[in-house]
Amino acid sequence: YGTAEGDRVNDTETNGSGLTTYERSRAVLDALGITAEKAGSGFIKGQNAKIELNNVEYESSTNMFQINGLNITATKESDYTPVKDDEGNEIGRNYTTTNISTTTDVDGAYNMIKDFLKKYNEIINEMDKLYNEKPNKTYEPLTSEEKDAMSDEEVEEWEKKIKDSLLSRDDNLRTLINTFKEGMAAAYKTSSGKTYSLASFGINTLSYFEAADNEKGAYHIDGDSDDEKTKGNDDKLRAMLTNNLDDTMDFFNNLAKNIYGKLGDMMARSDYRSFKSLYDDKALKKEYEDLEKDLKDEEQYLSDYEDKWYDKFAAMEKAMEKVNSKQNALAGLFGTGR
């Protein structure tokens, strides 16, 4: 209980009931099964929970501990034998050891890695496909008049063919692909001091002639029952998870951090690109604005050119009208004289 409750417990005024506030509060506490350590005290002071695991003591402000991936809840004080001095005073306690049994969720860790590789393969295959797409120079953007003359399906198909080749041999996309592939192919040292690569866990790409087009960067797990290409191989990944879970998970954490860090460097803000952008969007925006300005300048030039020639032709027409007028006047004069 807080200070306010303690004040009420230690208050000795009777408040007209014949019982002191302390006595009335004590009766309430007794009814609730809450007892004080000694008369006159209003609360029992709490203390942090402590456990000893593998000769190391851990302390928590709650009764829950998270240690090396284990979630441990202390539900009660362990049985103990008091240690007393010659005078019978307790000077220590010998606690009874509690055995904890743990099991490693190999299937859960295996499926997590498998899912990670599946998503990676989807991304790298799509990027390879876009990069290797042949440029389609026969399809130019449609004008409004051309779109009006085509069906919606024809327009959609036409524009799809243009979009599919937009990233063909794109330098930024190539840099991104190389970043992913280099990160996946690298070796990483774990906290145990050992160095591993994906091949250490039986995870490899297929040979050049065995892999399908645009799937040469995809990884396959040896022994994966869902993979027709590698299901007959020894399952090194499952064996490593069973025998050395810490090193295995440490390796994949380091791999993910490395790729994430390199992607972060690529997406850093610069004079040419915004933060979290893989493309030089600032440079593209400036190029677009420059082209837009050039287009407006050209349109203005054409407009001025048209006005110039319009004025010339208008002046010529007026001159012709004057000539015709004079000719008619002369013709009239000659006709009259005749």
Coordinates of C-alpha atoms in Angstrom, one line a residue:
Y1 CA 0.0 0.0 0.0
G2 CA 1.1 3.6 -0.6
T3 CA 1.9 6.3 1.8
A4 CA -1.8 7.3 2.2
E5 CA -2.7 3.9 3.5
G6 CA 0.2 4.0 5.9
D7 CA -0.9 7.3 7.3
R8 CA -4.4 5.9 7.9
V9 CA -3.0 2.9 9.7
N10 CA -0.8 4.9 12.0
D11 CA -3.5 7.5 12.8
T12 CA -4.6 7.1 16.5
E13 CA -7.7 9.3 16.4
T14 CA -11.0 7.4 17.2
N15 CA -13.3 9.4 14.9
G16 CA -16.1 8.8 17.4
S17 CA -16.4 5.0 16.8
G18 CA -14.6 3.9 20.0
L19 CA -11.9 2.3 17.8
T20 CA -8.7 4.1 16.6
T21 CA -8.2 4.5 12.9
Y22 CA -5.3 2.1 13.3
E23 CA -7.5 -0.6 14.9
R24 CA -10.2 -0.2 12.2
S25 CA -7.7 -0.3 9.4
R26 CA -6.0 -3.3 10.9
A27 CA -9.3 -5.1 11.1
V28 CA -9.8 -4.5 7.4
L29 CA -6.4 -5.7 6.6
D30 CA -6.9 -8.8 8.7
A31 CA -10.2 -9.5 6.9
L32 CA -8.4 -9.3 3.6
G33 CA -5.7 -11.7 4.9
I34 CA -3.0 -8.9 4.8
T35 CA -0.8 -8.7 7.9
A36 CA 1.9 -6.3 8.8
E37 CA 5.4 -7.3 9.8
K38 CA 5.0 -5.7 13.2
A39 CA 2.5 -3.6 15.1
G40 CA 2.4 0.0 14.0
S41 CA 3.6 -0.7 10.4
G42 CA 1.2 -0.1 7.6
F43 CA 2.7 -2.1 4.7
I44 CA 5.0 -4.9 3.8
K45 CA 8.0 -3.7 1.9
G46 CA 8.4 -5.5 -1.5
Q47 CA 11.7 -6.6 -3.0
N48 CA 13.0 -7.6 -6.4
A49 CA 12.8 -11.2 -7.5
K50 CA 16.1 -13.0 -7.7
I51 CA 17.0 -16.3 -9.4
E52 CA 20.3 -18.0 -9.9
L53 CA 20.8 -19.8 -13.3
N54 CA 24.0 -21.7 -14.0
N55 CA 25.8 -20.0 -11.1
V56 CA 24.8 -16.5 -12.3
E57 CA 22.4 -14.4 -10.3
Y58 CA 19.6 -12.4 -12.1
E59 CA 17.4 -9.8 -10.6
S60 CA 14.0 -8.4 -11.8
S61 CA 11.5 -5.8 -10.5
T62 CA 8.8 -8.3 -11.6
N63 CA 8.7 -12.1 -11.3
M64 CA 9.5 -12.5 -15.0
F65 CA 12.9 -13.0 -16.5
Q66 CA 14.1 -13.2 -20.1
I67 CA 17.5 -14.9 -20.3
N68 CA 19.2 -16.1 -23.5
G69 CA 15.9 -16.5 -25.2
L70 CA 14.3 -18.2 -22.2
N71 CA 11.1 -16.8 -20.6
I72 CA 11.2 -17.7 -16.9
T73 CA 8.5 -16.9 -14.4
A74 CA 9.3 -17.2 -10.7
T75 CA 6.0 -18.3 -9.0
K76 CA 7.2 -18.9 -5.5
E77 CA 10.3 -18.9 -3.3
S78 CA 12.3 -22.1 -3.5
D79 CA 12.5 -24.5 -0.6
Y80 CA 15.5 -23.9 1.5
T81 CA 17.4 -25.1 4.6
P82 CA 18.4 -22.2 6.9
V83 CA 22.1 -21.8 7.9
K84 CA 22.5 -20.7 11.5
D85 CA 25.4 -19.6 13.6
D86 CA 26.3 -21.0 17.0
E87 CA 23.7 -18.8 18.7
G88 CA 20.9 -20.0 16.4
N89 CA 20.6 -16.9 14.4
E90 CA 19.9 -17.4 10.6
I91 CA 22.9 -16.3 8.6
G92 CA 22.1 -17.8 5.3
R93 CA 20.0 -20.2 3.3
N94 CA 20.7 -23.2 1.2
Y95 CA 18.1 -23.3 -1.5
T96 CA 16.9 -26.4 -3.2
T97 CA 18.0 -26.5 -6.9
T98 CA 15.2 -26.4 -9.4
N99 CA 15.8 -28.2 -12.7
I100 CA 14.5 -26.5 -15.9
S101 CA 14.0 -28.5 -19.0
T102 CA 14.1 -26.7 -22.4
T103 CA 13.5 -27.8 -25.9
T104 CA 14.6 -26.2 -29.1
D105 CA 11.9 -25.4 -31.7
V106 CA 13.9 -26.6 -34.7
D107 CA 10.9 -26.7 -37.0
G108 CA 10.0 -23.1 -36.1
A109 CA 13.5 -21.8 -36.8
Y110 CA 13.7 -23.9 -40.0
N111 CA 10.4 -22.5 -41.3
M112 CA 11.5 -19.0 -40.4
I113 CA 14.7 -19.3 -42.5
K114 CA 12.8 -21.0 -45.3
D115 CA 10.2 -18.2 -45.4
F116 CA 13.0 -15.6 -45.5
L117 CA 14.7 -17.4 -48.5
K118 CA 11.3 -17.7 -50.3
K119 CA 10.7 -14.0 -50.0
Y120 CA 14.3 -13.2 -51.1
N121 CA 13.9 -15.4 -54.1
E122 CA 10.7 -13.7 -55.2
I123 CA 12.4 -10.3 -55.0
I124 CA 15.6 -11.2 -56.7
N125 CA 13.9 -13.2 -59.5
E126 CA 11.6 -10.2 -60.2
M127 CA 14.5 -7.8 -60.3
D128 CA 16.5 -10.1 -62.6
K129 CA 13.5 -10.4 -64.9
L130 CA 13.1 -6.6 -65.1
Y131 CA 16.8 -6.0 -65.6
N132 CA 17.1 -8.7 -68.4
E133 CA 14.0 -7.7 -70.2
K134 CA 14.7 -6.8 -73.8
P135 CA 14.2 -3.2 -74.7
N136 CA 11.0 -2.7 -76.7
K137 CA 11.6 0.2 -79.0
T138 CA 8.7 -0.5 -81.2
Y139 CA 6.2 0.6 -78.6
E140 CA 6.0 4.4 -78.0
P141 CA 3.7 6.1 -75.5
L142 CA 0.2 6.5 -76.9
T143 CA -1.3 9.9 -77.7
S144 CA -4.8 10.7 -76.6
E145 CA -6.1 10.2 -80.2
E146 CA -4.5 6.8 -80.4
K147 CA -6.0 5.7 -77.1
D148 CA -9.4 6.8 -78.2
A149 CA -9.1 4.6 -81.2
M150 CA -8.2 1.5 -79.1
S151 CA -10.1 -0.6 -76.6
D152 CA -9.2 -0.5 -72.9
E153 CA -7.6 -4.0 -73.1
E154 CA -5.5 -2.9 -76.1
V155 CA -4.3 0.2 -74.3
E156 CA -3.5 -1.8 -71.1
E157 CA -1.5 -4.4 -73.1
W158 CA 0.4 -1.7 -75.0
E159 CA 1.4 0.2 -71.9
K160 CA 2.4 -3.1 -70.1
K161 CA 4.9 -3.8 -72.9
I162 CA 6.3 -0.3 -72.4
K163 CA 6.5 -0.7 -68.6
D164 CA 8.1 -4.1 -68.7
S165 CA 11.1 -2.8 -70.5
L166 CA 11.5 0.5 -68.6
L167 CA 14.2 -1.0 -66.2
S168 CA 16.0 -3.0 -68.9
R169 CA 19.8 -2.7 -68.2
D170 CA 19.1 0.0 -65.6
D171 CA 22.2 1.0 -63.7
N172 CA 20.4 1.7 -60.4
L173 CA 18.6 -1.7 -60.6
R174 CA 21.9 -3.5 -61.3
T175 CA 23.5 -1.9 -58.3
L176 CA 20.6 -3.0 -56.1
I177 CA 20.8 -6.6 -57.5
N178 CA 24.5 -6.7 -56.8
T179 CA 24.0 -5.5 -53.3
F180 CA 21.6 -8.3 -52.5
K181 CA 23.7 -11.0 -54.2
E182 CA 27.0 -9.9 -52.6
G183 CA 25.3 -9.8 -49.2
M184 CA 23.9 -13.3 -49.6
A185 CA 27.2 -14.7 -50.9
A186 CA 29.4 -13.3 -48.1
A187 CA 30.7 -15.2 -45.1
Y188 CA 30.0 -14.0 -41.6
K189 CA 31.7 -14.6 -38.3
T190 CA 29.4 -15.5 -35.4
S191 CA 29.9 -14.7 -31.7
S192 CA 31.6 -18.1 -31.2
G193 CA 34.4 -16.9 -33.5
K194 CA 33.5 -19.4 -36.3
T195 CA 32.9 -18.2 -39.9
Y196 CA 30.0 -19.5 -42.0
S197 CA 28.4 -18.9 -45.4
L198 CA 25.0 -20.0 -46.7
A199 CA 26.8 -23.1 -48.2
S200 CA 27.7 -24.1 -44.6
F201 CA 24.0 -24.8 -44.1
G202 CA 23.4 -26.5 -47.4
I203 CA 21.9 -23.4 -49.0
N204 CA 23.0 -22.7 -52.5
T205 CA 22.0 -21.4 -55.9
L206 CA 21.5 -24.0 -58.7
S207 CA 24.1 -24.3 -61.4
Y208 CA 23.9 -21.9 -64.4
F209 CA 22.5 -24.6 -66.7
E210 CA 20.2 -26.1 -64.1
A211 CA 18.5 -22.8 -63.0
A212 CA 15.7 -21.4 -65.1
D213 CA 16.0 -18.0 -66.8
N214 CA 15.9 -15.1 -64.3
E215 CA 16.1 -17.6 -61.4
K216 CA 19.9 -18.0 -61.2
G217 CA 20.2 -15.9 -58.1
A218 CA 17.6 -17.9 -56.1
Y219 CA 18.7 -20.0 -53.2
H220 CA 17.6 -23.6 -52.5
I221 CA 17.8 -25.6 -49.2
D222 CA 19.3 -29.0 -49.4
G223 CA 16.8 -31.6 -48.1
D224 CA 13.8 -29.3 -48.4
S225 CA 10.9 -31.7 -49.1
D226 CA 9.1 -29.0 -51.0
D227 CA 12.0 -28.4 -53.5
E228 CA 12.1 -30.9 -56.3
K229 CA 15.7 -29.8 -57.2
T230 CA 17.3 -30.4 -53.7
K231 CA 15.0 -32.6 -51.6
G232 CA 17.2 -35.6 -52.1
N233 CA 20.3 -33.9 -50.6
D234 CA 21.4 -34.1 -46.9
D235 CA 19.5 -31.6 -44.7
K236 CA 22.5 -29.6 -43.3
L237 CA 20.3 -26.7 -42.2
R238 CA 18.2 -28.9 -39.9
A239 CA 21.3 -30.6 -38.5
M240 CA 22.9 -27.2 -37.7
L241 CA 19.7 -26.0 -36.0
T242 CA 19.6 -29.1 -33.9
N243 CA 23.3 -29.1 -33.0
N244 CA 24.3 -25.5 -33.0
L245 CA 21.2 -23.2 -32.8
D246 CA 23.1 -20.2 -31.5
D247 CA 25.7 -20.1 -34.3
T248 CA 23.0 -20.6 -36.9
M249 CA 20.7 -17.8 -35.7
D250 CA 23.7 -15.6 -35.2
F251 CA 24.8 -16.1 -38.8
F252 CA 21.4 -15.2 -40.2
N253 CA 21.1 -12.2 -38.0
N254 CA 24.5 -10.9 -39.2
L255 CA 23.5 -11.6 -42.8
A256 CA 20.3 -9.7 -42.5
K257 CA 22.0 -6.7 -40.7
N258 CA 24.7 -6.5 -43.4
I259 CA 22.2 -6.4 -46.3
Y260 CA 19.9 -4.0 -44.4
G261 CA 22.9 -1.7 -43.6
K262 CA 24.0 -1.6 -47.3
L263 CA 20.5 -0.8 -48.5
G264 CA 20.4 2.0 -45.9
D265 CA 23.7 3.4 -47.3
M266 CA 22.2 3.2 -50.8
M267 CA 19.1 5.1 -49.7
A268 CA 21.0 7.8 -47.9
R269 CA 20.1 11.4 -48.8
S270 CA 22.3 13.0 -51.4
D271 CA 22.3 15.9 -53.8
Y272 CA 20.7 13.6 -56.4
R273 CA 18.3 11.5 -54.4
S274 CA 15.9 11.8 -51.4
F275 CA 16.2 9.8 -48.2
K276 CA 15.0 6.2 -48.6
S277 CA 15.1 6.5 -52.4
L278 CA 17.1 4.0 -54.6
Y279 CA 16.8 6.2 -57.6
D280 CA 18.2 9.7 -58.3
D281 CA 14.7 11.2 -57.9
K282 CA 16.0 14.7 -57.4
A283 CA 18.1 14.5 -60.6
L284 CA 15.1 13.0 -62.5
K285 CA 12.9 15.8 -61.2
K286 CA 15.4 18.5 -62.3
E287 CA 15.7 16.8 -65.7
Y288 CA 11.9 16.7 -66.0
E289 CA 11.6 20.4 -65.0
D290 CA 14.3 21.3 -67.5
L291 CA 12.6 19.4 -70.3
E292 CA 9.3 21.0 -69.4
K293 CA 10.9 24.4 -69.5
D294 CA 12.6 23.6 -72.8
L295 CA 9.2 22.5 -74.2
K296 CA 7.5 25.7 -73.1
D297 CA 10.3 27.7 -74.6
E298 CA 10.0 25.8 -77.9
E299 CA 6.2 26.3 -77.9
Q300 CA 6.7 30.0 -77.2
Y301 CA 9.2 30.2 -80.1
L302 CA 6.8 28.5 -82.5
S303 CA 4.0 30.8 -81.3
D304 CA 6.2 33.9 -81.9
Y305 CA 7.3 32.5 -85.2
E306 CA 3.7 32.0 -86.3
D307 CA 2.8 35.5 -85.1
K308 CA 5.7 36.9 -87.1
W309 CA 4.6 35.2 -90.3
Y310 CA 1.0 36.0 -89.7
D311 CA 1.8 39.7 -89.4
K312 CA 3.9 39.5 -92.6
F313 CA 1.1 37.7 -94.5
A314 CA -1.5 40.2 -93.1
A315 CA 0.6 43.1 -94.3
M316 CA 1.0 41.4 -97.7
E317 CA -2.7 41.0 -98.0
K318 CA -3.3 44.7 -97.2
A319 CA -0.7 45.6 -99.8
M320 CA -2.4 43.3 -102.3
E321 CA -5.7 44.9 -101.5
K322 CA -4.2 48.4 -102.1
V323 CA -2.8 47.2 -105.5
N324 CA -6.1 45.7 -106.5
S325 CA -7.9 48.9 -105.5
K326 CA -5.5 51.0 -107.6
Q327 CA -5.8 48.7 -110.5
N328 CA -9.6 48.9 -110.3
A329 CA -9.4 52.7 -110.2
L330 CA -7.1 52.8 -113.2
A331 CA -9.3 50.4 -115.1
G332 CA -12.3 52.6 -114.3
L333 CA -10.4 55.6 -115.5
F334 CA -9.4 54.0 -118.7
G335 CA -12.9 52.7 -119.2
T336 CA -14.4 56.2 -118.7
G337 CA -11.9 57.8 -121.1
R338 CA -12.9 55.3 -123.8

